[in-house]
């Protein structure tokens, strides 16, 4: 059967194998059987299989768009009213998927938020089991300090805070700054895997270097220090700088113009941020990518097991989510739940950052992709 087939259901199959109606005596016995199940905290599979084992994924999360033009003013208002300090720890506002019943989750596995830090504010240090990153769509002036290493945050930068690393942020500028956070909080919560520990009241190093120590050691293309030959679960690079991302995307499109295979689709350049010690994903539970579409370019329509969150970095375009067109511009965020149909269409040159839970599903061998019109 094609993995795109959706016409068969458990109910239809059951209807084709209907059993004879029970006698009054059997009906009474069945009623007592179900009462006994309840008393012993038991649930029979035959009453639950459609929910537990759907023919295709049937996520509760729904496709949704959050507008940067709405998010940023709300974050700024919170900056005026809500202090940063112990207890709340961060002025971070989570994207709550409308299909998930009020939980602060973008998807069942991914947490995303806009974080706002006022001029000369400091968010104190702490650490947690959950893996985290920052992506900066605009602004500068903040340094995140990860295990004592101050890391500059600037527009277009992708910055890592792997699980159980102490981290805090300090704003050295006269202006506030906002960025997006991504974490695997829901996955850690559902699997009861979370730990948390407070650190210093401020940050352990308030220096403001242009490059972090981790970049000075690790961020040289194709070169690996002999002092770091052991593979690591997460990338040792604290910041993936925009200048390198932009150059890689630009060169892919130039190579395409010259007739060489370099892009993932016509007019569609893309990169995956990687761990230089393994060649794999930057963190065990999170994959991060950056996509650039030429004006007028579009992608195929995909369905993927696992979910993702996207942010428009620059340009205008459309995301087609389960058949509905969502117009997008700079800063807008949208979520693609598991197995939802998605594609992109660029009005201008269209730059987008994406993160997903793909490493989890690939490691469990649950990953699956269907391309409409091409995959059987």
Coordinates of C-alpha atoms in Angstrom, one line a residue:
X1 CA 0.0 0.0 0.0
X2 CA 1.3 3.5 -0.8
X3 CA 2.3 5.4 2.3
X4 CA 0.1 8.2 1.0
X5 CA -3.1 6.1 1.1
X6 CA -5.6 7.5 3.6
X7 CA -8.8 5.8 2.6
X8 CA -8.4 2.7 4.8
X9 CA -9.4 3.0 8.5
X10 CA -9.6 0.6 11.4
X11 CA -13.4 1.3 11.5
X12 CA -13.8 0.3 7.8
X13 CA -11.8 -2.9 8.2
X14 CA -13.7 -3.8 11.4
X15 CA -17.0 -3.2 9.6
X16 CA -16.0 -5.7 6.9
X17 CA -15.4 -8.3 9.6
X18 CA -18.5 -7.7 11.7
X19 CA -19.1 -10.2 14.5
X20 CA -22.6 -11.5 15.3
X21 CA -24.5 -9.5 18.0
X22 CA -24.0 -10.9 21.5
X23 CA -26.8 -12.7 23.3
X24 CA -28.3 -10.9 26.3
X25 CA -26.2 -13.2 28.6
X26 CA -23.0 -12.5 26.6
X27 CA -23.8 -8.7 26.7
X28 CA -24.1 -8.9 30.5
X29 CA -20.8 -10.8 30.8
X30 CA -19.1 -8.3 28.5
X31 CA -20.4 -5.4 30.6
X32 CA -19.0 -7.0 33.8
X33 CA -15.7 -7.7 32.0
X34 CA -15.2 -4.0 31.2
X35 CA -16.0 -3.1 34.7
X36 CA -13.4 -5.5 36.0
X37 CA -10.9 -4.0 33.5
X38 CA -11.6 -0.5 35.0
X39 CA -11.2 -1.8 38.5
X40 CA -7.8 -3.2 37.7
X41 CA -6.6 -0.2 35.7
X42 CA -6.7 -2.2 32.4
X43 CA -7.7 -1.0 29.0
X44 CA -8.2 -3.5 26.1
X45 CA -6.4 -2.7 22.8
X46 CA -9.5 -3.4 20.7
X47 CA -11.2 -0.3 22.0
X48 CA -8.2 1.9 21.5
X49 CA -6.3 0.8 18.4
X50 CA -7.5 3.6 16.1
X51 CA -6.1 6.2 18.5
X52 CA -2.9 4.2 19.5
X53 CA -2.0 3.0 16.0
X54 CA -3.5 5.3 13.4
X55 CA -3.1 4.5 9.7
X56 CA -0.9 7.6 9.3
X57 CA 0.3 10.1 12.0
X58 CA -2.6 12.1 13.4
X59 CA -0.9 14.9 15.5
X60 CA -2.8 17.1 17.9
X61 CA -0.4 19.9 17.0
X62 CA -1.6 22.1 14.1
X63 CA 0.2 24.2 11.6
X64 CA 0.4 27.8 12.9
X65 CA 2.1 31.1 12.2
X66 CA 3.3 33.7 14.8
X67 CA 3.9 37.2 13.4
X68 CA 7.1 38.9 14.4
X69 CA 5.2 42.2 14.2
X70 CA 3.0 40.9 17.1
X71 CA 5.7 39.1 19.0
X72 CA 8.3 41.8 19.4
X73 CA 6.0 44.5 20.8
X74 CA 4.6 42.0 23.4
X75 CA 8.2 41.0 24.3
X76 CA 9.1 44.7 24.7
X77 CA 6.1 45.3 26.9
X78 CA 7.2 42.4 29.1
X79 CA 10.6 44.1 29.2
X80 CA 9.0 47.1 30.8
X81 CA 6.9 45.1 33.3
X82 CA 8.7 41.8 34.1
X83 CA 12.2 41.8 35.7
X84 CA 14.8 39.2 34.9
X85 CA 16.1 37.4 38.0
X86 CA 16.0 34.3 40.1
X87 CA 12.9 32.2 39.9
X88 CA 11.6 33.1 36.5
X89 CA 15.3 33.2 35.3
X90 CA 14.5 34.4 31.7
X91 CA 12.2 36.8 30.0
X92 CA 11.2 34.2 27.4
X93 CA 7.8 33.9 25.9
X94 CA 6.9 30.4 24.5
X95 CA 5.1 29.7 21.3
X96 CA 2.0 27.7 22.4
X97 CA 0.6 25.5 19.6
X98 CA -3.2 25.9 19.5
X99 CA -3.7 22.2 19.2
X100 CA -1.9 21.2 22.3
X101 CA -4.4 22.3 24.9
X102 CA -2.6 25.3 26.4
X103 CA 0.8 23.7 27.0
X104 CA 3.8 26.0 26.3
X105 CA 5.0 23.8 23.4
X106 CA 5.4 24.5 19.7
X107 CA 5.2 20.8 19.0
X108 CA 5.1 17.7 21.3
X109 CA 8.9 17.6 21.2
X110 CA 10.1 21.2 20.6
X111 CA 9.9 24.4 22.6
X112 CA 10.4 27.8 20.9
X113 CA 10.3 31.2 22.4
X114 CA 11.2 34.8 21.9
X115 CA 13.6 36.0 24.6
X116 CA 14.0 39.7 25.4
X117 CA 16.9 41.3 27.3
X118 CA 16.9 45.0 28.1
X119 CA 19.8 47.4 28.0
X120 CA 22.5 46.5 30.4
X121 CA 20.5 43.6 31.9
X122 CA 21.9 40.3 33.0
X123 CA 20.1 36.9 33.0
X124 CA 21.8 34.8 35.7
X125 CA 23.5 31.6 35.0
X126 CA 21.9 28.2 35.3
X127 CA 22.1 24.8 33.6
X128 CA 19.6 22.0 32.7
X129 CA 19.5 18.7 31.0
X130 CA 17.6 20.1 28.0
X131 CA 19.5 21.1 24.9
X132 CA 19.1 24.7 23.8
X133 CA 20.2 27.2 21.1
X134 CA 19.7 30.8 20.1
X135 CA 19.0 32.2 16.7
X136 CA 19.3 36.0 16.1
X137 CA 17.0 37.6 13.5
X138 CA 18.0 41.1 14.3
X139 CA 20.1 43.2 16.8
X140 CA 23.4 42.8 18.6
X141 CA 25.0 43.8 21.9
X142 CA 24.3 40.6 23.9
X143 CA 26.9 38.0 24.9
X144 CA 25.8 34.5 26.1
X145 CA 28.3 33.0 28.4
X146 CA 28.4 29.2 28.1
X147 CA 30.6 27.3 30.6
X148 CA 32.5 30.5 31.2
X149 CA 33.1 31.3 27.5
X150 CA 31.6 34.7 26.4
X151 CA 29.9 34.3 23.0
X152 CA 28.9 37.3 20.9
X153 CA 25.3 37.2 19.6
X154 CA 24.7 39.1 16.3
X155 CA 22.2 39.0 13.5
X156 CA 22.1 35.7 11.6
X157 CA 24.2 33.8 14.2
X158 CA 23.2 30.3 15.4
X159 CA 24.5 29.7 18.9
X160 CA 24.5 26.5 21.0
X161 CA 23.9 25.8 24.6
X162 CA 24.1 21.9 24.9
X163 CA 22.5 20.2 27.8
X164 CA 24.0 20.6 31.3
X165 CA 26.2 23.6 30.3
X166 CA 26.0 26.6 32.6
X167 CA 24.9 29.6 30.7
X168 CA 23.7 33.2 31.3
X169 CA 23.3 36.3 29.1
X170 CA 24.4 39.9 29.5
X171 CA 23.5 42.9 27.4
X172 CA 26.4 45.3 27.1
X173 CA 24.5 47.8 24.9
X174 CA 22.2 50.8 25.4
X175 CA 19.4 49.0 23.5
X176 CA 17.3 45.9 24.2
X177 CA 17.7 42.8 22.1
X178 CA 15.5 39.9 21.3
X179 CA 16.1 36.5 19.7
X180 CA 14.5 33.1 19.5
X181 CA 15.3 30.1 21.8
X182 CA 14.8 26.5 20.8
X183 CA 14.9 23.6 23.2
X184 CA 13.8 20.0 23.5
X185 CA 11.9 20.8 26.7
X186 CA 8.7 18.8 25.8
X187 CA 10.7 15.7 24.9
X188 CA 12.7 15.8 28.1
X189 CA 9.5 16.5 30.1
X190 CA 7.5 13.6 28.6
X191 CA 10.4 11.2 29.2
X192 CA 11.0 12.4 32.8
X193 CA 14.6 13.2 31.9
X194 CA 15.0 16.8 33.2
X195 CA 17.4 18.2 35.8
X196 CA 18.0 21.9 36.6
X197 CA 20.6 23.7 38.7
X198 CA 21.1 27.3 39.6
X199 CA 24.5 29.0 38.8
X200 CA 26.0 32.4 39.7
X201 CA 23.8 35.4 40.2
X202 CA 25.3 37.1 37.1
X203 CA 27.7 35.5 34.6
X204 CA 31.1 34.1 35.3
X205 CA 32.8 36.3 32.6
X206 CA 31.5 39.7 31.5
X207 CA 34.1 40.1 28.8
X208 CA 32.9 41.0 25.3
X209 CA 35.3 39.4 22.8
X210 CA 34.5 39.3 19.1
X211 CA 35.1 35.6 19.0
X212 CA 34.6 33.0 21.7
X213 CA 37.3 30.7 22.8
X214 CA 35.4 27.8 21.3
X215 CA 35.3 29.5 17.9
X216 CA 39.0 30.3 18.0
X217 CA 39.8 26.6 18.6
X218 CA 37.1 24.9 16.4
X219 CA 35.6 27.2 13.8
X220 CA 38.1 26.7 11.0
X221 CA 36.6 24.9 8.0
X222 CA 37.9 21.4 7.6
X223 CA 40.5 21.7 10.4
X224 CA 40.3 19.9 13.7
X225 CA 42.6 20.6 16.7
X226 CA 44.6 17.6 17.7
X227 CA 43.8 18.6 21.3
X228 CA 40.2 17.6 20.6
X229 CA 40.1 14.3 18.8
X230 CA 37.4 12.7 21.0
X231 CA 33.9 12.7 19.5
X232 CA 31.4 14.8 21.4
X233 CA 27.6 14.4 21.7
X234 CA 27.1 18.1 20.9
X235 CA 29.1 20.4 18.7
X236 CA 32.0 22.2 20.5
X237 CA 31.4 25.3 18.3
X238 CA 29.4 27.8 20.4
X239 CA 28.5 30.1 17.5
X240 CA 27.9 29.5 13.8
X241 CA 28.4 32.9 12.2
X242 CA 26.1 34.5 9.6
X243 CA 29.0 35.4 7.3
X244 CA 29.8 31.7 6.7
X245 CA 26.2 30.7 6.4
X246 CA 25.5 33.4 3.9
X247 CA 28.6 32.6 1.9
X248 CA 27.8 28.9 1.7
X249 CA 24.3 29.6 0.4
X250 CA 25.5 32.2 -2.1
X251 CA 28.1 29.9 -3.5
X252 CA 25.6 27.0 -3.9
X253 CA 23.4 29.3 -6.1
X254 CA 26.4 30.5 -8.1
X255 CA 27.4 26.9 -8.7
X256 CA 23.9 26.2 -9.9
X257 CA 24.2 29.1 -12.3
X258 CA 27.4 27.6 -13.6
X259 CA 25.6 24.3 -14.3
X260 CA 27.1 22.3 -11.4
X261 CA 25.0 20.2 -8.9
X262 CA 25.0 22.1 -5.6
X263 CA 21.4 22.9 -4.6
X264 CA 18.7 20.7 -3.2
X265 CA 16.2 21.9 -5.8
X266 CA 16.1 24.5 -8.5
X267 CA 16.8 27.8 -7.0
X268 CA 16.8 26.3 -3.5
X269 CA 20.1 26.4 -1.5
X270 CA 20.3 24.9 2.0
X271 CA 22.8 24.0 4.6
X272 CA 22.8 21.9 7.8
X273 CA 24.7 23.0 10.8
X274 CA 26.9 20.1 11.9
X275 CA 29.1 18.8 14.8
X276 CA 32.7 18.8 13.5
X277 CA 33.7 15.9 15.7
X278 CA 31.1 13.5 14.2
X279 CA 29.8 15.1 11.0
X280 CA 26.3 14.7 12.5
X281 CA 23.8 17.0 14.0
X282 CA 24.8 19.8 16.4
X283 CA 22.9 18.3 19.3
X284 CA 21.5 14.8 20.0
X285 CA 17.9 15.9 19.8
X286 CA 17.9 18.9 17.5
X287 CA 18.7 19.4 13.9
X288 CA 19.2 23.0 12.5
X289 CA 19.3 24.1 8.9
X290 CA 19.2 27.3 6.8
X291 CA 17.4 27.6 3.5
X292 CA 17.5 30.2 0.8
X293 CA 15.1 30.3 -2.2
X294 CA 15.6 32.5 -5.2
X295 CA 12.7 34.9 -6.0
X296 CA 10.0 32.8 -7.7
X297 CA 11.5 29.4 -6.6
X298 CA 9.4 26.8 -4.8
X299 CA 9.8 23.5 -3.1
X300 CA 8.1 20.2 -3.5
X301 CA 5.3 19.3 -1.1
X302 CA 6.6 17.0 1.7
X303 CA 5.2 15.0 4.6
X304 CA 7.8 14.1 7.3
X305 CA 7.6 12.1 10.5
X306 CA 8.7 14.6 13.2
X307 CA 8.1 18.3 13.6
X308 CA 9.9 21.5 12.8
X309 CA 9.8 25.2 13.6
X310 CA 10.8 27.8 11.0
X311 CA 11.7 31.5 11.2
X312 CA 11.9 33.9 8.2
X313 CA 15.3 35.6 8.4
X314 CA 14.8 37.9 5.4
X315 CA 12.5 38.3 2.4
X316 CA 8.9 37.5 1.6
X317 CA 7.2 34.3 0.6
X318 CA 4.5 31.7 1.3
X319 CA 4.4 28.5 3.3
X320 CA 1.7 26.2 2.1
X321 CA 0.7 24.2 5.2
X322 CA -1.8 21.4 4.8
X323 CA -3.1 23.2 1.7
X324 CA -3.5 26.6 3.3
X325 CA -1.3 29.5 2.0
X326 CA 0.4 31.5 4.8
X327 CA 2.1 34.7 3.7
X328 CA 5.3 35.4 5.6
X329 CA 7.8 38.1 6.1
X330 CA 10.9 38.8 8.2
X331 CA 10.8 37.4 11.7
X332 CA 7.6 35.4 11.3
X333 CA 7.7 31.9 12.8
X334 CA 5.6 28.9 11.8
X335 CA 5.4 25.3 12.9
X336 CA 5.0 22.1 10.8
X337 CA 3.6 19.2 12.9
X338 CA 4.5 15.6 12.1
X339 CA 3.2 14.4 8.7
X340 CA 1.6 17.8 7.9
X341 CA 2.0 18.7 4.2
X342 CA 4.3 21.7 3.7
X343 CA 6.0 23.5 0.8
X344 CA 7.6 26.9 0.3
X345 CA 7.2 29.5 -2.4
X346 CA 9.5 32.6 -2.6
X347 CA 8.2 36.1 -3.6
X348 CA 11.6 37.7 -3.1
X349 CA 14.8 36.0 -2.2
X350 CA 13.6 34.1 0.8
X351 CA 15.9 33.1 3.7
X352 CA 14.6 30.8 6.5
X353 CA 16.1 29.2 9.6
X354 CA 14.7 25.8 10.5
X355 CA 15.1 23.5 13.5
X356 CA 13.5 20.0 14.0
X357 CA 13.5 16.9 16.1
X358 CA 14.8 14.7 13.2
X359 CA 17.8 13.3 15.2
X360 CA 15.4 11.6 17.6
X361 CA 13.3 9.9 15.0
X362 CA 16.2 8.9 12.9
X363 CA 17.9 7.3 15.9
X364 CA 14.7 5.4 16.7
X365 CA 14.2 4.5 13.0
X366 CA 10.8 6.1 13.0
X367 CA 11.7 8.7 10.3
X368 CA 9.8 8.6 7.1
X369 CA 9.3 11.2 4.3
X370 CA 6.7 11.3 1.6
X371 CA 7.1 13.7 -1.4
X372 CA 3.7 14.3 -3.1
X373 CA 3.8 13.2 -6.8
X374 CA 7.1 11.4 -6.4
X375 CA 7.2 8.9 -3.5
X376 CA 5.2 5.7 -3.6

